[in-house]
């Protein structure tokens, strides 16, 4: 208990030392402000930090290297690996790193050696979190990954693994030089630390060094494993800890980023002795997460070969976890009450919709008994990918090339599941924001939002991203008072390149005083009508068959006169009334929609003008039920965009 207290107190004072009263830290002359703790484990902590000069956000990994527990070389092995793969877009890279000497602490239970080292690694920050965060969100919200999008994510991870499994030595490349420089830095730091130790302890380290020289190549080698390998020759590596928590999701919501290369190991490793078998097994127990660890790492046999197929097994477990919510062996072990390791070694697992007596996930098409719930079943082709990955015998398991070919074939045969919708005119706390929430709840995997000011709208986007981890919110700046801005927004959307299933546009202004835009148009007419006329026409070629275009309108007061269209500028404001300007823009929208509906009927593109209901406007100030009405109005807008509604009603 006393030791636990001392360790806890040390960790607290250590953080206070690194991040003083004004929490900040310097890494190689760059100053960072500590924002919050993102995670921790073992001797490492990960913080969200902000560059004080540029305001950019980064993830900072701090690794303590206490004497006798973890060397600086081992900690820097991660940076060494990052430098090898820094050209791979779907493998995380380190931006900077440093090794600092921490002053001793009287609170440390081991005496607080004054030469203790700490390694800091600066990494990119991905605000969407990792795949495990998305799995947790699915469990909370009772949602699932769209299968095709999930398979595309897993294929991206497989591409990252292929870069490791088929790495070719580039001894002259800057990446390799940097990696070797990191290794030397770690060795020098360890040597300096050793010189500060007591003679008895130094002797112990010399004995350890002699033992290491007698051992074959071990897991903690990275660039040293390339010695003797000629330029261009293969020097494969295995990640050894593929799991949902080590797969970040890039800010575009589409790209997986494989991270945490501290477990990286040269591959294959021939197990030539019992001592080497135990060493590899112990390393796996320390660095490879148990529910995702391959069976050959649980019980390493003398005479066996540990190769890159351990990652194929882990990727299969990861895919299963995304589909079901947990590793196949966690699920089976909880179901049977048996040992997780025994489930892994025996290949004992099954899909939830298979017979309770089925094991090893080997039920073929038609053999499984569907579970008695309304959840969509996992397609047989996707199940087959998992089954092949979770083949207990490594020689029968596909290698990474075979797995990639298999997944590409499966994806090619899958129907489209992405529902990309453009939501134009987003504002904070209004009908458009409620509609965005409704679309995300309906698993529209990509919502392209346009609006005038991103900082003002970012809280709306962040809220939806947190609430629905599978929703991909993309913001495109579009100022309805500038036709040039709207045209550029259309081109940005075209560069994104996603097929568009729906377009929903909301009025920008209502009954405002007289104003002319910089383009020379009355503000209602341009902001509510011309801006969307331009944007829709720019992106029309992205609209897929059965897609829908919805422009939101509203009812006018009975006593308001109908637009005459004789003078759309109202004599430059002399004959202007705010209701007349608004009515003119609404009628222009309806005429535009009628024209679109007729023109694109042959392409099965349906166009609507939708009046969400006058309740939204009449109760927006005084009614306590405003939020309920707002949600109901959002449902109207969503219904009009639902491509499966064969008989939707509207002003067409």
PDB file of C-alpha atoms in Angstrom, residues 449-618:
ATOM      1  CA  UNK A 449     -22.107  20.866 -44.511  1.00  0.00           C
ATOM      2  CA  UNK A 450     -21.740  24.321 -46.008  1.00  0.00           C
ATOM      3  CA  UNK A 451     -21.845  27.505 -44.001  1.00  0.00           C
ATOM      4  CA  UNK A 452     -20.379  30.961 -43.688  1.00  0.00           C
ATOM      5  CA  UNK A 453     -18.159  30.671 -40.592  1.00  0.00           C
ATOM      6  CA  UNK A 454     -16.507  27.404 -39.563  1.00  0.00           C
ATOM      7  CA  UNK A 455     -15.374  28.506 -36.046  1.00  0.00           C
ATOM      8  CA  UNK A 456     -18.980  29.402 -35.212  1.00  0.00           C
ATOM      9  CA  UNK A 457     -20.287  26.090 -36.568  1.00  0.00           C
ATOM     10  CA  UNK A 458     -17.510  23.807 -35.313  1.00  0.00           C
ATOM     11  CA  UNK A 459     -19.338  23.080 -32.004  1.00  0.00           C
ATOM     12  CA  UNK A 460     -22.277  21.694 -34.033  1.00  0.00           C
ATOM     13  CA  UNK A 461     -19.944  19.487 -36.079  1.00  0.00           C
ATOM     14  CA  UNK A 462     -17.996  18.344 -32.999  1.00  0.00           C
ATOM     15  CA  UNK A 463     -21.225  17.504 -31.162  1.00  0.00           C
ATOM     16  CA  UNK A 464     -22.459  15.287 -33.997  1.00  0.00           C
ATOM     17  CA  UNK A 465     -19.042  13.636 -34.426  1.00  0.00           C
ATOM     18  CA  UNK A 466     -18.969  12.791 -30.713  1.00  0.00           C
ATOM     19  CA  UNK A 467     -22.567  11.596 -30.646  1.00  0.00           C
ATOM     20  CA  UNK A 468     -22.360   9.521 -33.834  1.00  0.00           C
ATOM     21  CA  UNK A 469     -18.821   8.177 -34.309  1.00  0.00           C
ATOM     22  CA  UNK A 470     -19.677   6.758 -37.725  1.00  0.00           C
ATOM     23  CA  UNK A 471     -20.917  10.073 -39.095  1.00  0.00           C
ATOM     24  CA  UNK A 472     -18.387  11.788 -41.315  1.00  0.00           C
ATOM     25  CA  UNK A 473     -19.043  15.530 -41.069  1.00  0.00           C
ATOM     26  CA  UNK A 474     -17.154  17.525 -43.698  1.00  0.00           C
ATOM     27  CA  UNK A 475     -17.334  21.326 -43.569  1.00  0.00           C
ATOM     28  CA  UNK A 476     -17.028  23.447 -46.718  1.00  0.00           C
ATOM     29  CA  UNK A 477     -17.022  27.241 -46.444  1.00  0.00           C
ATOM     30  CA  UNK A 478     -19.770  28.804 -48.561  1.00  0.00           C
ATOM     31  CA  UNK A 479     -20.814  32.442 -48.134  1.00  0.00           C
ATOM     32  CA  UNK A 480     -24.251  32.921 -49.704  1.00  0.00           C
ATOM     33  CA  UNK A 481     -23.590  36.658 -50.075  1.00  0.00           C
ATOM     34  CA  UNK A 482     -20.808  35.851 -52.571  1.00  0.00           C
ATOM     35  CA  UNK A 483     -21.494  33.913 -55.759  1.00  0.00           C
ATOM     36  CA  UNK A 484     -17.751  33.338 -56.153  1.00  0.00           C
ATOM     37  CA  UNK A 485     -17.688  31.682 -52.723  1.00  0.00           C
ATOM     38  CA  UNK A 486     -20.626  29.421 -53.645  1.00  0.00           C
ATOM     39  CA  UNK A 487     -18.984  28.443 -56.935  1.00  0.00           C
ATOM     40  CA  UNK A 488     -15.732  27.599 -55.149  1.00  0.00           C
ATOM     41  CA  UNK A 489     -17.665  25.550 -52.564  1.00  0.00           C
ATOM     42  CA  UNK A 490     -19.149  23.516 -55.407  1.00  0.00           C
ATOM     43  CA  UNK A 491     -15.694  22.833 -56.828  1.00  0.00           C
ATOM     44  CA  UNK A 492     -14.424  21.807 -53.377  1.00  0.00           C
ATOM     45  CA  UNK A 493     -17.297  19.321 -53.077  1.00  0.00           C
ATOM     46  CA  UNK A 494     -16.471  17.951 -56.532  1.00  0.00           C
ATOM     47  CA  UNK A 495     -12.851  17.475 -55.474  1.00  0.00           C
ATOM     48  CA  UNK A 496     -14.039  15.454 -52.474  1.00  0.00           C
ATOM     49  CA  UNK A 497     -15.390  13.128 -55.144  1.00  0.00           C
ATOM     50  CA  UNK A 498     -18.164  11.340 -53.247  1.00  0.00           C
ATOM     51  CA  UNK A 499     -21.413  10.411 -55.003  1.00  0.00           C
ATOM     52  CA  UNK A 500     -24.216  12.582 -53.632  1.00  0.00           C
ATOM     53  CA  UNK A 501     -27.491  11.002 -52.539  1.00  0.00           C
ATOM     54  CA  UNK A 502     -29.185  14.153 -51.335  1.00  0.00           C
ATOM     55  CA  UNK A 503     -29.025  17.945 -51.230  1.00  0.00           C
ATOM     56  CA  UNK A 504     -30.871  19.925 -48.552  1.00  0.00           C
ATOM     57  CA  UNK A 505     -30.689  23.719 -48.631  1.00  0.00           C
ATOM     58  CA  UNK A 506     -31.971  26.116 -45.971  1.00  0.00           C
ATOM     59  CA  UNK A 507     -32.816  29.827 -46.383  1.00  0.00           C
ATOM     60  CA  UNK A 508     -30.038  32.114 -45.206  1.00  0.00           C
ATOM     61  CA  UNK A 509     -32.132  35.191 -44.348  1.00  0.00           C
ATOM     62  CA  UNK A 510     -35.780  35.991 -43.610  1.00  0.00           C
ATOM     63  CA  UNK A 511     -37.508  39.382 -43.671  1.00  0.00           C
ATOM     64  CA  UNK A 512     -34.344  41.453 -43.282  1.00  0.00           C
ATOM     65  CA  UNK A 513     -33.961  45.168 -44.083  1.00  0.00           C
ATOM     66  CA  UNK A 514     -33.032  46.280 -47.590  1.00  0.00           C
ATOM     67  CA  UNK A 515     -29.519  45.311 -48.599  1.00  0.00           C
ATOM     68  CA  UNK A 516     -27.689  44.777 -51.879  1.00  0.00           C
ATOM     69  CA  UNK A 517     -24.965  42.124 -52.102  1.00  0.00           C
ATOM     70  CA  UNK A 518     -21.535  42.768 -53.581  1.00  0.00           C
ATOM     71  CA  UNK A 519     -22.765  40.897 -56.670  1.00  0.00           C
ATOM     72  CA  UNK A 520     -25.534  43.469 -57.162  1.00  0.00           C
ATOM     73  CA  UNK A 521     -28.601  41.487 -56.049  1.00  0.00           C
ATOM     74  CA  UNK A 522     -31.218  42.032 -53.357  1.00  0.00           C
ATOM     75  CA  UNK A 523     -30.042  40.017 -50.336  1.00  0.00           C
ATOM     76  CA  UNK A 524     -33.047  37.645 -50.056  1.00  0.00           C
ATOM     77  CA  UNK A 525     -32.919  36.874 -53.755  1.00  0.00           C
ATOM     78  CA  UNK A 526     -29.221  36.007 -53.764  1.00  0.00           C
ATOM     79  CA  UNK A 527     -28.767  34.406 -50.356  1.00  0.00           C
ATOM     80  CA  UNK A 528     -31.908  32.240 -50.452  1.00  0.00           C
ATOM     81  CA  UNK A 529     -32.172  31.488 -54.172  1.00  0.00           C
ATOM     82  CA  UNK A 530     -29.298  32.449 -56.507  1.00  0.00           C
ATOM     83  CA  UNK A 531     -26.613  30.969 -54.235  1.00  0.00           C
ATOM     84  CA  UNK A 532     -28.344  27.553 -54.209  1.00  0.00           C
ATOM     85  CA  UNK A 533     -29.180  27.768 -57.917  1.00  0.00           C
ATOM     86  CA  UNK A 534     -25.441  28.082 -58.564  1.00  0.00           C
ATOM     87  CA  UNK A 535     -24.305  25.450 -56.040  1.00  0.00           C
ATOM     88  CA  UNK A 536     -26.822  22.825 -57.180  1.00  0.00           C
ATOM     89  CA  UNK A 537     -25.882  23.283 -60.830  1.00  0.00           C
ATOM     90  CA  UNK A 538     -22.160  22.924 -60.064  1.00  0.00           C
ATOM     91  CA  UNK A 539     -22.599  19.603 -58.222  1.00  0.00           C
ATOM     92  CA  UNK A 540     -25.460  18.085 -60.244  1.00  0.00           C
ATOM     93  CA  UNK A 541     -23.178  15.645 -62.057  1.00  0.00           C
ATOM     94  CA  UNK A 542     -22.346  14.057 -58.672  1.00  0.00           C
ATOM     95  CA  UNK A 543     -26.002  13.247 -57.959  1.00  0.00           C
ATOM     96  CA  UNK A 544     -26.713   9.524 -58.221  1.00  0.00           C
ATOM     97  CA  UNK A 545     -29.938   7.942 -59.548  1.00  0.00           C
ATOM     98  CA  UNK A 546     -32.831   8.126 -57.048  1.00  0.00           C
ATOM     99  CA  UNK A 547     -31.166  11.017 -55.235  1.00  0.00           C
ATOM    100  CA  UNK A 548     -33.235  13.937 -53.951  1.00  0.00           C
ATOM    101  CA  UNK A 549     -32.865  17.693 -53.922  1.00  0.00           C
ATOM    102  CA  UNK A 550     -34.756  19.505 -51.156  1.00  0.00           C
ATOM    103  CA  UNK A 551     -34.877  23.277 -50.775  1.00  0.00           C
ATOM    104  CA  UNK A 552     -36.651  24.507 -47.665  1.00  0.00           C
ATOM    105  CA  UNK A 553     -39.358  27.145 -48.109  1.00  0.00           C
ATOM    106  CA  UNK A 554     -42.067  28.531 -45.841  1.00  0.00           C
ATOM    107  CA  UNK A 555     -45.655  29.741 -45.959  1.00  0.00           C
ATOM    108  CA  UNK A 556     -46.300  33.465 -46.226  1.00  0.00           C
ATOM    109  CA  UNK A 557     -48.911  35.476 -44.402  1.00  0.00           C
ATOM    110  CA  UNK A 558     -52.239  35.500 -46.213  1.00  0.00           C
ATOM    111  CA  UNK A 559     -52.279  39.299 -46.444  1.00  0.00           C
ATOM    112  CA  UNK A 560     -48.811  39.416 -48.038  1.00  0.00           C
ATOM    113  CA  UNK A 561     -49.025  40.226 -51.775  1.00  0.00           C
ATOM    114  CA  UNK A 562     -47.749  37.717 -54.326  1.00  0.00           C
ATOM    115  CA  UNK A 563     -44.480  38.616 -56.055  1.00  0.00           C
ATOM    116  CA  UNK A 564     -44.984  40.473 -59.339  1.00  0.00           C
ATOM    117  CA  UNK A 565     -41.454  39.913 -60.766  1.00  0.00           C
ATOM    118  CA  UNK A 566     -41.639  43.278 -62.555  1.00  0.00           C
ATOM    119  CA  UNK A 567     -38.750  44.697 -60.517  1.00  0.00           C
ATOM    120  CA  UNK A 568     -36.678  42.149 -58.619  1.00  0.00           C
ATOM    121  CA  UNK A 569     -34.488  44.946 -57.142  1.00  0.00           C
ATOM    122  CA  UNK A 570     -37.500  46.897 -55.809  1.00  0.00           C
ATOM    123  CA  UNK A 571     -36.259  50.128 -57.426  1.00  0.00           C
ATOM    124  CA  UNK A 572     -33.045  49.799 -55.461  1.00  0.00           C
ATOM    125  CA  UNK A 573     -34.944  49.657 -52.213  1.00  0.00           C
ATOM    126  CA  UNK A 574     -37.427  52.475 -52.732  1.00  0.00           C
ATOM    127  CA  UNK A 575     -40.395  50.087 -53.103  1.00  0.00           C
ATOM    128  CA  UNK A 576     -38.971  47.430 -50.761  1.00  0.00           C
ATOM    129  CA  UNK A 577     -40.767  45.625 -47.976  1.00  0.00           C
ATOM    130  CA  UNK A 578     -38.964  42.841 -46.119  1.00  0.00           C
ATOM    131  CA  UNK A 579     -41.855  40.392 -46.572  1.00  0.00           C
ATOM    132  CA  UNK A 580     -41.960  41.106 -50.309  1.00  0.00           C
ATOM    133  CA  UNK A 581     -38.255  40.366 -50.620  1.00  0.00           C
ATOM    134  CA  UNK A 582     -38.587  37.137 -48.681  1.00  0.00           C
ATOM    135  CA  UNK A 583     -41.679  36.019 -50.633  1.00  0.00           C
ATOM    136  CA  UNK A 584     -39.922  36.641 -53.934  1.00  0.00           C
ATOM    137  CA  UNK A 585     -36.984  34.434 -52.928  1.00  0.00           C
ATOM    138  CA  UNK A 586     -39.297  31.640 -51.747  1.00  0.00           C
ATOM    139  CA  UNK A 587     -41.277  31.656 -54.980  1.00  0.00           C
ATOM    140  CA  UNK A 588     -38.021  31.617 -56.967  1.00  0.00           C
ATOM    141  CA  UNK A 589     -37.002  28.474 -55.084  1.00  0.00           C
ATOM    142  CA  UNK A 590     -40.304  26.747 -55.902  1.00  0.00           C
ATOM    143  CA  UNK A 591     -40.002  27.608 -59.604  1.00  0.00           C
ATOM    144  CA  UNK A 592     -36.408  26.350 -59.610  1.00  0.00           C
ATOM    145  CA  UNK A 593     -37.465  23.087 -57.958  1.00  0.00           C
ATOM    146  CA  UNK A 594     -40.287  22.547 -60.468  1.00  0.00           C
ATOM    147  CA  UNK A 595     -37.799  23.043 -63.297  1.00  0.00           C
ATOM    148  CA  UNK A 596     -35.298  20.604 -61.754  1.00  0.00           C
ATOM    149  CA  UNK A 597     -37.974  17.966 -61.163  1.00  0.00           C
ATOM    150  CA  UNK A 598     -39.029  18.093 -64.810  1.00  0.00           C
ATOM    151  CA  UNK A 599     -35.541  18.315 -66.313  1.00  0.00           C
ATOM    152  CA  UNK A 600     -33.947  15.476 -64.337  1.00  0.00           C
ATOM    153  CA  UNK A 601     -36.863  13.068 -64.123  1.00  0.00           C
ATOM    154  CA  UNK A 602     -35.113  10.885 -66.719  1.00  0.00           C
ATOM    155  CA  UNK A 603     -32.142  10.537 -64.333  1.00  0.00           C
ATOM    156  CA  UNK A 604     -34.497   9.557 -61.479  1.00  0.00           C
ATOM    157  CA  UNK A 605     -33.464  12.654 -59.530  1.00  0.00           C
ATOM    158  CA  UNK A 606     -36.428  13.960 -57.534  1.00  0.00           C
ATOM    159  CA  UNK A 607     -36.697  17.610 -56.479  1.00  0.00           C
ATOM    160  CA  UNK A 608     -38.867  19.049 -53.685  1.00  0.00           C
ATOM    161  CA  UNK A 609     -39.556  22.316 -51.995  1.00  0.00           C
ATOM    162  CA  UNK A 610     -40.417  21.500 -48.394  1.00  0.00           C
ATOM    163  CA  UNK A 611     -42.342  23.624 -45.935  1.00  0.00           C
ATOM    164  CA  UNK A 612     -41.326  22.119 -42.554  1.00  0.00           C
ATOM    165  CA  UNK A 613     -44.335  23.735 -40.889  1.00  0.00           C
ATOM    166  CA  UNK A 614     -45.302  27.158 -39.662  1.00  0.00           C
ATOM    167  CA  UNK A 615     -45.078  25.935 -36.066  1.00  0.00           C
ATOM    168  CA  UNK A 616     -41.306  26.165 -36.280  1.00  0.00           C
ATOM    169  CA  UNK A 617     -41.504  29.883 -36.894  1.00  0.00           C
ATOM    170  CA  UNK A 618     -44.512  30.811 -34.758  1.00  0.00           C
TER     171      UNK A 618
END
